[in-house]
Structure formats: C-alpha cells, structure tokens
XYZ file of C-alpha atoms in Angstrom:
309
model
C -15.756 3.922 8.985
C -14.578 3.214 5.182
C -11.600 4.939 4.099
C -13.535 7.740 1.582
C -15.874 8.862 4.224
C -12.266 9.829 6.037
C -11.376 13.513 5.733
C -15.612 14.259 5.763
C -15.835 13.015 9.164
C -12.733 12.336 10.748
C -10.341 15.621 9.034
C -12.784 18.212 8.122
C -13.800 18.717 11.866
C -10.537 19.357 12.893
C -9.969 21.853 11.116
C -10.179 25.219 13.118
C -9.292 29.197 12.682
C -6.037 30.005 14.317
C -4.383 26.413 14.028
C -3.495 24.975 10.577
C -3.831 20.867 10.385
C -1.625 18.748 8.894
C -2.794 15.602 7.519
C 0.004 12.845 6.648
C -0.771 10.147 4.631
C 1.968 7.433 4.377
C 1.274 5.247 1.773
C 0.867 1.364 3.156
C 1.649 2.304 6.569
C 0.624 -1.233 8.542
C -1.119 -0.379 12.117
C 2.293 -2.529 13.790
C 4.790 -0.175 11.534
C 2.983 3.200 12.989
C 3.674 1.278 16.579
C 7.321 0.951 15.835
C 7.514 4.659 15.241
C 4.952 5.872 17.791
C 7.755 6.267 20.224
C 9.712 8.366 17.901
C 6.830 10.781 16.764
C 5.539 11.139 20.975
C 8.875 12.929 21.810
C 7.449 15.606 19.856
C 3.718 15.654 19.760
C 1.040 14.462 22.167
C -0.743 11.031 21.025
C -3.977 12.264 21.219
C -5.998 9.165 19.747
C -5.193 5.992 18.197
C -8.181 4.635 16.200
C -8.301 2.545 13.827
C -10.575 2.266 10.308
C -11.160 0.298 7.390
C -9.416 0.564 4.047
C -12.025 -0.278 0.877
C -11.358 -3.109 -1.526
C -9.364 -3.390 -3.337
C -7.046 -2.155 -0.882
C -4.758 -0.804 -3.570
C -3.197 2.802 -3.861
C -5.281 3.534 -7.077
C -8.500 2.505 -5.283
C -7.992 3.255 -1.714
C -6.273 6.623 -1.709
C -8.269 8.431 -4.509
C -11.635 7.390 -2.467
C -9.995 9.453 0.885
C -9.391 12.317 -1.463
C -12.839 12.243 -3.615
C -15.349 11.390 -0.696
C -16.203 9.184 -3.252
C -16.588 5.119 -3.840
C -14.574 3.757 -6.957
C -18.023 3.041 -9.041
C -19.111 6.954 -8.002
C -15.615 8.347 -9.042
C -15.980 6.771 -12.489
C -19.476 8.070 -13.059
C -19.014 11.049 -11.403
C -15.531 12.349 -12.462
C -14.416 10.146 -15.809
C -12.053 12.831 -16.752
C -10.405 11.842 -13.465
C -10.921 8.120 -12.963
C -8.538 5.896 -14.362
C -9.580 2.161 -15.068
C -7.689 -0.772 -15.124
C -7.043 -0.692 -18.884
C -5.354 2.654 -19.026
C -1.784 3.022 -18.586
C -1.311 6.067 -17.460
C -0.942 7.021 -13.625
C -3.603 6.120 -11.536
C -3.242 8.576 -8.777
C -2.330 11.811 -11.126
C -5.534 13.487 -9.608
C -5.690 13.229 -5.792
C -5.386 16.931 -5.573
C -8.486 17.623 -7.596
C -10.176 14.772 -5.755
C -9.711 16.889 -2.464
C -10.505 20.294 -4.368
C -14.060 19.150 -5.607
C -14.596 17.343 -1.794
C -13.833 20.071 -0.495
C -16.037 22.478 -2.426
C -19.014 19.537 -2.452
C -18.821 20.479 1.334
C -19.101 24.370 0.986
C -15.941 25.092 2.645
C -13.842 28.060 2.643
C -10.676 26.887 2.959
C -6.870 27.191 2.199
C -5.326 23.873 1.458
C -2.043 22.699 -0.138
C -1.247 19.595 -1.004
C 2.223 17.495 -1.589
C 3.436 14.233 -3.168
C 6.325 13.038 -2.183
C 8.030 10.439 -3.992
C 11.650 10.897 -3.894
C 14.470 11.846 -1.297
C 15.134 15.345 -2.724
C 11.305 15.955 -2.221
C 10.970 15.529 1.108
C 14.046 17.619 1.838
C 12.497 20.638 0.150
C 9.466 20.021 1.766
C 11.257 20.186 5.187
C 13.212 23.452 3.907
C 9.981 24.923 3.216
C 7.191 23.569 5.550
C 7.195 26.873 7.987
C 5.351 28.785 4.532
C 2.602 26.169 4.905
C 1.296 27.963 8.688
C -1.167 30.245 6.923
C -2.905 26.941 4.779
C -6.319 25.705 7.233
C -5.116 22.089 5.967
C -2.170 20.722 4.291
C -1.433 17.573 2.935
C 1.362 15.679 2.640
C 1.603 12.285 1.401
C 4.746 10.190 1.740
C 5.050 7.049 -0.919
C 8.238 5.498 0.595
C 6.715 2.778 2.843
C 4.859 1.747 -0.272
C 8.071 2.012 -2.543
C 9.882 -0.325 0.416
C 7.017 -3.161 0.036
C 7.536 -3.142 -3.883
C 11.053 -2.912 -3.692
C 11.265 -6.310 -1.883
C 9.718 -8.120 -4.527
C 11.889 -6.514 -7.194
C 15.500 -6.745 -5.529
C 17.215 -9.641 -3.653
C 18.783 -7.218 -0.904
C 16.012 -5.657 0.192
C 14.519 -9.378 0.596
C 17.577 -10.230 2.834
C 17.049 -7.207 4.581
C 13.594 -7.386 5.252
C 12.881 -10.856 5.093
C 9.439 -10.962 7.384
C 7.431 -9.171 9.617
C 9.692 -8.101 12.781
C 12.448 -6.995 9.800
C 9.616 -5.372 7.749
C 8.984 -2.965 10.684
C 12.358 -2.566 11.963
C 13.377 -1.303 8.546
C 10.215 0.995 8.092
C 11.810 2.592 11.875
C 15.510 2.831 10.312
C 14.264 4.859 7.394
C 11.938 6.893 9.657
C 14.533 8.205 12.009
C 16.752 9.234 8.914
C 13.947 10.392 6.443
C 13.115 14.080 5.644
C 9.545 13.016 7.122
C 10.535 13.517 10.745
C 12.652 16.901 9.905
C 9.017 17.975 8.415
C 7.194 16.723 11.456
C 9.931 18.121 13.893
C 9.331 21.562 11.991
C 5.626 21.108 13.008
C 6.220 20.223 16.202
C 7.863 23.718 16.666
C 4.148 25.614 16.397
C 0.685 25.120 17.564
C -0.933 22.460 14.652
C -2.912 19.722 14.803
C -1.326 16.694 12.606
C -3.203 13.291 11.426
C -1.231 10.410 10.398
C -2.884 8.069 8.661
C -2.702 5.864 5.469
C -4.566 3.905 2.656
C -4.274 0.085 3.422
C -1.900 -2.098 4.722
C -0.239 -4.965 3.034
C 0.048 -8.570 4.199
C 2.604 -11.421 3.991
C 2.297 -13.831 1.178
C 2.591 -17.872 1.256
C 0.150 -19.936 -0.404
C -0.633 -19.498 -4.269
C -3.800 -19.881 -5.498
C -4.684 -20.962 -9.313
C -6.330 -18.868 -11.290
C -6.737 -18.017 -15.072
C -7.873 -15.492 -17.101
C -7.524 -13.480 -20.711
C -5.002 -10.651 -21.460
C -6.816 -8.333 -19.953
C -6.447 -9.006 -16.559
C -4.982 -6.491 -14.091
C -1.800 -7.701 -12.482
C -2.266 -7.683 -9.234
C -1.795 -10.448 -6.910
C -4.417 -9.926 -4.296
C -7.073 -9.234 -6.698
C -7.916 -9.676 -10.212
C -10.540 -7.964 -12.250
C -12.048 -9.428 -15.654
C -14.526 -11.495 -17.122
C -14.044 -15.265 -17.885
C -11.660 -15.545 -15.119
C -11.160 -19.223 -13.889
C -10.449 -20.929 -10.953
C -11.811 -24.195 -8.510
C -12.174 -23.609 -4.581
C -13.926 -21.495 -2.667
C -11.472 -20.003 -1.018
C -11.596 -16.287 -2.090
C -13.882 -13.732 -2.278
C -16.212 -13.038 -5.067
C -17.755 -10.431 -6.519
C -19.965 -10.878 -9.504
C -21.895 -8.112 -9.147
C -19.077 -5.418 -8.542
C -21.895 -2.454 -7.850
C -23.072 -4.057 -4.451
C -19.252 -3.164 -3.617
C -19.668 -0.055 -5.681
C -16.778 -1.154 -8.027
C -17.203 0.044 -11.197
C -17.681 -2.470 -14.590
C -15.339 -2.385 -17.313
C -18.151 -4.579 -19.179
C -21.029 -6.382 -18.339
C -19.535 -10.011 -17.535
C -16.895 -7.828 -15.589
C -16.345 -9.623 -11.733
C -13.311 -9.179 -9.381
C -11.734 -11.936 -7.156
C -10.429 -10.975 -3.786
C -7.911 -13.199 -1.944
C -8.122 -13.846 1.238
C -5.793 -14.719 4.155
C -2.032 -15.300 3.064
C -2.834 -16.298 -0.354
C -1.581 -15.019 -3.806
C -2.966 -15.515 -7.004
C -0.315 -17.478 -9.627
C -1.033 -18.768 -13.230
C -0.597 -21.926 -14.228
C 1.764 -20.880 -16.608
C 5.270 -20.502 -15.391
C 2.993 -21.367 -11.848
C 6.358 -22.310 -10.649
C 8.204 -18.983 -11.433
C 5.614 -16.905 -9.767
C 5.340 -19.255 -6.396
C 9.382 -19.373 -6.100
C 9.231 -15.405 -6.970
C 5.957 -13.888 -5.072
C 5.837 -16.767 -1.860
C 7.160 -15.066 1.053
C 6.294 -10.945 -0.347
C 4.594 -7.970 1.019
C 1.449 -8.149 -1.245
C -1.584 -5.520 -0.987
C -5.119 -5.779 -2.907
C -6.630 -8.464 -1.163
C -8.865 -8.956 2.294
C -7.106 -8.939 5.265
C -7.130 -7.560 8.638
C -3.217 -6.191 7.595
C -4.349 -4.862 4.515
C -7.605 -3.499 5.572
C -7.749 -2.578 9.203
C -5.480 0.715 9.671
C -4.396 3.732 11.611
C -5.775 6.828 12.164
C -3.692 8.913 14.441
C -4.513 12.463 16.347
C -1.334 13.929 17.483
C -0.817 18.157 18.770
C 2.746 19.629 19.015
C 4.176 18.798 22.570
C 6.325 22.269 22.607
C 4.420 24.867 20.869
C-alpha cells in the first residue's frame, strides 16, 4: 500500500461510533526508531498490529505527507487542488494545507464525521495539546502530527553537537527514545491511554544515512534536496540512480515539458562540482530523506487500544 491510499483504507475503517481514533503522525519516524519506543508506548496501550507500508517518492515531507492527507498522488494534487499544491518554485510553506487535504478526503468519501486536526512544531505546542487533549473525546478522528523527529534529522546537519550526539544509527535512535520519554507526546498519549480510543502511529518516510556523493549538475532552478533533484538539463554520468523522464508514469507533476527528477539510491547524496568538496566534508555521514531506500521508504503503521480504559 502507497502512503496516500493510507487513511482510505487503513484509518477510515477504524473509525467507529462510541470510540474516537487518534491518528499520530510523527514526521520521519524510521521503522527501527518506532522499535526503540515500542516498549515505552506498550506499558500503556495494547500493540495491536505492526505493519508496515510504503512511503511515495520523493519521500519528502512536502510530497509524502500531503498525499496521506489528500488521498491524492502529487501530479493529481496539482491538477486537482492548485490553490493548494505548492511546487518546487514557490517559497512559501509546502505543507500549509494538510488540514484541507483531509477535509476534501474526507468529504470525497461521503463521511459524516467530526475531525480535528493539530501541528505540532514546537515544545509549548505539545504541552497545550497535552493540557487539552481530554476536549478532543467527542471528535470520531483526531489528528495529531508531531514534526520533532524530522526537526532532529535536520538539526544534525545544521549544528556540530547534535552531530556528536547523534553521530550514526544506534545514537540516532537512542536519542529519538531520550526525547520520547521527556516529550509532551507521551503526556498526550498517556492522556489517551486513560479512555477507550483507538490510536495509529504512523509517519511519512524514513530517512537514510549518507556516504557516497554523487556528481550531478544542473541550472538555478533546481530544488535543493539531496536525495532528489527535479529540473530539466540536469547532468550527470553513471547509472547509478533512478530516473524519471517521464515524471507522470510516477504521477509527479511537470514544472515544464523537459522537466525529469533523479532519485538516489542506496547511501548516496547528490554534490555539485562546485565547492564538491564543501558539500562531501559537510553532507557525508547525515540523515538525508528524498531518495529510494528501504529506510526512507518502507515504514510503520502501528494499531495500538488503551491497555487501562
């Protein structure tokens, strides 16, 4: 199952009269990171089922997480809802619209329903969110996402400590568990955990590892990404990446007509020749998302009912 056929099949169904359902979506939550908190979450609600499904390329927030909340594939957001989709040449916030995305699913479905819906990005967030998560009972589905793993995985390219703190994958999880057991998060999910409620923890890709740069050029207009890059003209020997010439077979949309995207693969980041050496000392050895790869792309989908209620 791809990621925006999620809350059709996997969410909508469990929602049920008498017994509100919570649906957590923690932003580049790896399928190892939810296994370093599993233990933490189970002292409060059953594990139900563990399943995992696939995230769609690119596996970026501004692809991947407005496809779970439209239903919808990137190309089919553009042409369906342009006041909504943002392409890669705008500046402004890519993920402004998520709650909209879910309203119109939701409606495209013909269902009655009472939903909420909450961002958080910040600290003070969550803890009003915990303060006030007992008015959410009388919603049929609420949904919370939680930005901070993401935040974490952009931090350590950005600041030295967090790279000494995290500096692969065992530390990468261990410090995903430290903020979990301290973060507003569980005080929402113990809150829960306190009434009958179904909860689904899932997320919109993973994020892999980097090493090995790959070459590649290409104009101004070129998103930044590392994992994938979207333009026309772009240049670059090997085959080892992924292609896409023809970006509607992956239901991408065009910006133009000579408009392809170029996936890497594996462990590989993309670098310019140009300060080449800056960006493999800088990037090598970073949490990188956007590409193919089974940490990027394969990830968890988790059924969970209060233990106590």
């Amino acid at each position: 199952m791809l990621s925006h056929q999620l809350i059709k099949r996997k969410v909508f169904p469990e929602v049920k009269e008498g017994r509100p359902t919570f649906m957590i979506l923690i932003d580049n939550l790896r399928f190892d990171q939810w296994k370093t908190i599993e233990p933490i979450v189970s002292e409060y609600f059953n594990v139900d089922s563990e399943e995992t499904y696939y995230s769609i390329l690119p596996t970026t927030t501004a692809y991947a997480r407005n496809a779970i909340f439209s239903g919808m594939m990137p190309s089919e957001m553009a042409k369906m809802h342009p006041e909504l989709w943002v392409g890669e040449d705008d500046d402004e916030g890519k993920n402004n619209f998520e709650d909209e995305f879910l309203s119109r699913q939701i409606r495209r479905n013909n269902l009655k329903m009472k939903f909420s819906y909450h961002k958080i990005k910040k600290l003070e967030e969550g803890r009003d969110l915990a303060d006030s998560v007992n008015t959410l009972f009388s919603n049929d589905l609420n949904v919370i996402v939680y930005n901070f793993v993401d935040m974490l995985s952009h931090a350590r390219t950005d600041m030295a400590m967090i790279r000494e703190l995290a500096p692969d994958e065992a530390a990468y999880r261990s410090i995903t568990k430290s903020w979990f057991i301290h973060s507003p998060l569980l005080d929402i999910l113990k809150e829960i955990a306190k009434k009958k409620a179904r909860i689904i923890i899932t997320t919109d890709h993973g994020t892999i590892r980097v090493k090995r740069p790959f070459k590649i050029i290409g104009d101004k207009a070129v998103n930044s990404n590392l994992r994938y890059k979207q333009g026309k003209n772009l240049g670059y020997e090997g085959d080892k990446v992924m292609e896409a010439h023809k970006p509607e077979r992956l239901y991408l949309p065009k910006q133009n007509v000579s408009t392809s995207y170029v996936f890497a693969i594996e462990d590989q980041f993309f670098a310019y020749p140009n300060n080449y050496n800056y960006y493999v000392n800088f990037y090598k050895d970073t949490f990188q998302h956007g590409g193919v790869s089974l940490e990027e792309m394969i990830i968890p989908l988790i059924f969970l009912t209060s233990k106590n209620a």
